[in-house]
Amino acid sequence: MLFSCIVWLKLVSYAHTNSDLRAIAKSIDREDVPSISPYVGNPYDTYFKSLVYFMVAPTLCYQSSYPRTESVRKGWVVQQFVKLIIFTGFMGFIIEQYINPIVKNSQHPFKGNLLYAIERVLKLSVPNLYVWLCMFYCFFHLWLNILAELLCFGDREFYKDWWNARTVEEPVHKWMVRHIYFPCLRNKIPKVTSLSLRGL
């Protein structure tokens, strides 16, 4: 399901951006087009290579060009991949040793025992916190940086304050601003409504 959501967000971004590029191409003279974007010359942007790169790049917002690094640091990639394996194993250990036994012991009906239910939830809270932190670190820090390095992708700001719900998912926030907030403002939707739609 996560993969399907990511693909949907990317395709929406690809369609919106290309629609904007076509509108720009129609509104200005053809001589000025190359200064805006290398892809506006072909208003339908049928370059399959740019779509494939975008679909595997660690971003949700399509652009005709991205900041790029010079080369791939192979030693750094191996180091990050080893960390990814270690932390994934650590998550599996926590799940098998702490979470699964608590869940298995909680499968019988609580029979109205509220204190027992609260105790089970509290026992699950600490291992769940560690698993959540490991998943965040593995996905947003290790996996996305490995992918960015392999693709020579230069923009590496995948998250800000991990403890802050408003800034934790930087790619999703950028997508919401670009493809929900700004189009709402362009269509004369009030700013308060646009902000509330972006915050959903």
Tab-separated table of C-alpha atoms in Angstrom:
chain	number	residue	atom	x	y	z
A	1	MET	CA	0.000	0.000	0.000
A	2	LEU	CA	2.872	2.384	0.775
A	3	PHE	CA	4.355	1.726	-2.664
A	4	SER	CA	0.989	2.397	-4.339
A	5	CYS	CA	0.617	5.703	-2.479
A	6	ILE	CA	4.132	6.776	-3.477
A	7	VAL	CA	3.516	5.909	-7.143
A	8	TRP	CA	0.191	7.789	-7.102
A	9	LEU	CA	1.780	10.907	-5.549
A	10	LYS	CA	4.594	10.794	-8.107
A	11	LEU	CA	2.231	10.405	-11.065
A	12	VAL	CA	0.081	13.311	-9.863
A	13	SER	CA	3.203	15.444	-9.562
A	14	TYR	CA	4.390	14.385	-13.028
A	15	ALA	CA	1.017	15.253	-14.582
A	16	HIS	CA	0.674	18.609	-12.773
A	17	THR	CA	4.201	19.733	-13.581
A	18	ASN	CA	3.933	18.783	-17.241
A	19	SER	CA	0.580	20.541	-17.445
A	20	ASP	CA	2.216	23.688	-16.046
A	21	LEU	CA	5.118	23.362	-18.504
A	22	ARG	CA	2.673	23.027	-21.415
A	23	ALA	CA	0.808	26.120	-20.239
A	24	ILE	CA	4.077	28.060	-20.073
A	25	ALA	CA	5.047	26.859	-23.535
A	26	LYS	CA	1.731	28.078	-24.963
A	27	SER	CA	1.873	31.460	-23.241
A	28	ILE	CA	5.331	32.603	-24.374
A	29	ASP	CA	7.266	32.763	-27.597
A	30	ARG	CA	9.167	29.685	-28.695
A	31	GLU	CA	12.481	31.575	-28.584
A	32	ASP	CA	12.182	32.093	-24.809
A	33	VAL	CA	11.248	28.488	-24.016
A	34	PRO	CA	14.748	26.988	-23.574
A	35	SER	CA	15.550	29.505	-20.839
A	36	ILE	CA	12.714	28.137	-18.696
A	37	SER	CA	13.244	24.408	-18.959
A	38	PRO	CA	15.045	22.000	-21.233
A	39	TYR	CA	11.841	19.927	-21.529
A	40	VAL	CA	9.424	22.716	-22.416
A	41	GLY	CA	10.540	22.505	-26.047
A	42	ASN	CA	8.573	19.262	-26.185
A	43	PRO	CA	5.411	20.345	-24.392
A	44	TYR	CA	4.181	16.786	-23.896
A	45	ASP	CA	7.448	15.680	-22.243
A	46	THR	CA	7.527	12.195	-23.690
A	47	TYR	CA	11.045	11.606	-22.476
A	48	PHE	CA	10.758	8.174	-20.950
A	49	LYS	CA	14.159	8.499	-19.303
A	50	SER	CA	13.055	11.480	-17.176
A	51	LEU	CA	9.947	9.615	-16.014
A	52	VAL	CA	11.923	6.483	-15.094
A	53	TYR	CA	14.509	8.525	-13.178
A	54	PHE	CA	11.744	10.386	-11.338
A	55	MET	CA	9.928	7.161	-10.417
A	56	VAL	CA	13.017	5.757	-8.682
A	57	ALA	CA	14.382	9.060	-7.318
A	58	PRO	CA	13.818	9.752	-3.604
A	59	THR	CA	11.438	12.652	-4.193
A	60	LEU	CA	7.711	13.106	-4.680
A	61	CYS	CA	7.873	16.368	-6.661
A	62	TYR	CA	8.724	16.173	-10.354
A	63	GLN	CA	11.126	18.668	-11.896
A	64	SER	CA	12.706	18.748	-15.308
A	65	SER	CA	16.148	18.690	-13.647
A	66	TYR	CA	17.449	17.937	-10.172
A	67	PRO	CA	20.627	18.876	-8.312
A	68	ARG	CA	23.146	16.105	-8.974
A	69	THR	CA	26.350	14.915	-7.326
A	70	GLU	CA	29.518	14.193	-9.270
A	71	SER	CA	29.922	10.498	-8.520
A	72	VAL	CA	28.804	7.599	-6.337
A	73	ARG	CA	30.758	7.048	-3.106
A	74	LYS	CA	30.845	3.245	-3.097
A	75	GLY	CA	32.407	2.876	0.363
A	76	TRP	CA	29.790	5.149	1.875
A	77	VAL	CA	26.980	3.179	0.194
A	78	VAL	CA	28.344	-0.108	1.583
A	79	GLN	CA	28.632	1.424	5.061
A	80	GLN	CA	25.031	2.677	4.963
A	81	PHE	CA	23.795	-0.664	3.611
A	82	VAL	CA	25.489	-2.504	6.490
A	83	LYS	CA	23.768	-0.118	8.932
A	84	LEU	CA	20.455	-0.819	7.182
A	85	ILE	CA	20.918	-4.585	7.626
A	86	ILE	CA	21.900	-4.179	11.298
A	87	PHE	CA	18.945	-1.939	12.169
A	88	THR	CA	16.503	-4.125	10.235
A	89	GLY	CA	17.782	-7.112	12.227
A	90	PHE	CA	17.417	-5.123	15.437
A	91	MET	CA	13.786	-4.364	14.537
A	92	GLY	CA	13.149	-8.055	13.853
A	93	PHE	CA	14.717	-8.930	17.207
A	94	ILE	CA	12.490	-6.473	19.090
A	95	ILE	CA	9.390	-7.701	17.288
A	96	GLU	CA	10.134	-11.394	17.902
A	97	GLN	CA	11.402	-11.085	21.492
A	98	TYR	CA	9.154	-8.395	22.917
A	99	ILE	CA	6.134	-7.541	20.778
A	100	ASN	CA	4.981	-10.979	19.555
A	101	PRO	CA	4.939	-12.617	23.038
A	102	ILE	CA	2.908	-9.740	24.475
A	103	VAL	CA	0.443	-9.889	21.592
A	104	LYS	CA	0.134	-13.701	21.855
A	105	ASN	CA	-0.549	-13.463	25.595
A	106	SER	CA	-3.206	-10.825	24.928
A	107	GLN	CA	-5.264	-12.790	22.416
A	108	HIS	CA	-7.837	-14.050	24.903
A	109	PRO	CA	-10.781	-11.725	25.591
A	110	PHE	CA	-10.156	-9.098	28.255
A	111	LYS	CA	-13.530	-9.912	29.860
A	112	GLY	CA	-14.019	-6.308	30.935
A	113	ASN	CA	-10.691	-6.137	32.787
A	114	LEU	CA	-9.639	-2.571	31.997
A	115	LEU	CA	-6.457	-2.706	34.105
A	116	TYR	CA	-5.232	-5.779	32.209
A	117	ALA	CA	-5.849	-4.043	28.871
A	118	ILE	CA	-3.977	-0.922	30.025
A	119	GLU	CA	-1.078	-3.044	31.261
A	120	ARG	CA	-0.806	-4.806	27.855
A	121	VAL	CA	-0.821	-1.485	26.003
A	122	LEU	CA	1.838	-0.050	28.308
A	123	LYS	CA	4.020	-3.134	27.884
A	124	LEU	CA	3.774	-2.716	24.098
A	125	SER	CA	4.523	1.013	24.123
A	126	VAL	CA	8.294	0.855	24.719
A	127	PRO	CA	9.119	-1.826	22.118
A	128	ASN	CA	6.769	-0.108	19.648
A	129	LEU	CA	8.625	3.153	20.180
A	130	TYR	CA	11.961	1.476	19.411
A	131	VAL	CA	10.542	-0.205	16.304
A	132	TRP	CA	9.067	3.110	15.100
A	133	LEU	CA	12.392	4.918	15.614
A	134	CYS	CA	14.282	2.141	13.821
A	135	MET	CA	11.825	2.178	10.905
A	136	PHE	CA	12.137	5.952	10.624
A	137	TYR	CA	15.936	5.773	10.714
A	138	CYS	CA	16.065	2.874	8.229
A	139	PHE	CA	13.681	4.434	5.710
A	140	PHE	CA	14.187	8.190	5.886
A	141	HIS	CA	17.875	8.263	6.743
A	142	LEU	CA	19.493	5.087	5.447
A	143	TRP	CA	17.354	3.855	2.527
A	144	LEU	CA	16.584	7.233	0.954
A	145	ASN	CA	20.222	8.336	1.266
A	146	ILE	CA	21.448	5.063	-0.278
A	147	LEU	CA	19.010	5.519	-3.155
A	148	ALA	CA	20.007	9.167	-3.568
A	149	GLU	CA	23.689	8.270	-3.632
A	150	LEU	CA	23.210	5.521	-6.218
A	151	LEU	CA	21.225	7.909	-8.441
A	152	CYS	CA	23.592	10.870	-7.807
A	153	PHE	CA	20.572	12.764	-6.453
A	154	GLY	CA	21.774	15.969	-4.793
A	155	ASP	CA	18.808	17.097	-2.657
A	156	ARG	CA	19.164	15.062	0.554
A	157	GLU	CA	16.715	16.817	2.887
A	158	PHE	CA	14.292	13.973	3.551
A	159	TYR	CA	13.222	15.030	7.040
A	160	LYS	CA	13.723	17.833	9.519
A	161	ASP	CA	12.834	17.464	13.192
A	162	TRP	CA	11.849	13.816	13.582
A	163	TRP	CA	10.047	14.581	16.846
A	164	ASN	CA	7.852	17.245	15.229
A	165	ALA	CA	4.810	15.962	13.314
A	166	ARG	CA	4.670	19.102	11.129
A	167	THR	CA	8.217	18.833	9.721
A	168	VAL	CA	9.027	15.141	9.958
A	169	GLU	CA	8.069	14.137	6.426
A	170	GLU	CA	9.657	16.794	4.250
A	171	PRO	CA	8.919	15.128	0.862
A	172	VAL	CA	5.205	14.814	1.636
A	173	HIS	CA	5.074	18.395	2.923
A	174	LYS	CA	6.701	19.717	-0.274
A	175	TRP	CA	4.253	17.689	-2.379
A	176	MET	CA	1.245	19.038	-0.444
A	177	VAL	CA	2.410	22.635	-0.801
A	178	ARG	CA	3.203	22.302	-4.488
A	179	HIS	CA	0.230	20.247	-5.665
A	180	ILE	CA	-2.560	21.215	-3.248
A	181	TYR	CA	-1.834	24.580	-1.620
A	182	PHE	CA	-0.533	26.563	-4.618
A	183	PRO	CA	-3.167	25.239	-7.088
A	184	CYS	CA	-5.876	26.172	-4.589
A	185	LEU	CA	-4.481	29.702	-4.368
A	186	ARG	CA	-4.260	29.958	-8.179
A	187	ASN	CA	-7.942	28.971	-8.411
A	188	LYS	CA	-8.927	31.765	-5.979
A	189	ILE	CA	-9.736	29.436	-3.091
A	190	PRO	CA	-9.346	31.346	0.196
A	191	LYS	CA	-6.040	30.949	1.972
A	192	VAL	CA	-7.624	29.449	5.108
A	193	THR	CA	-9.369	26.748	3.051
A	194	SER	CA	-6.160	26.057	1.128
A	195	LEU	CA	-4.214	25.651	4.360
A	196	SER	CA	-6.841	23.310	5.802
A	197	LEU	CA	-6.843	21.176	2.623
A	198	ARG	CA	-3.043	21.000	2.736
A	199	GLY	CA	-3.151	19.951	6.374
A	200	LEU	CA	-5.464	16.960	5.851
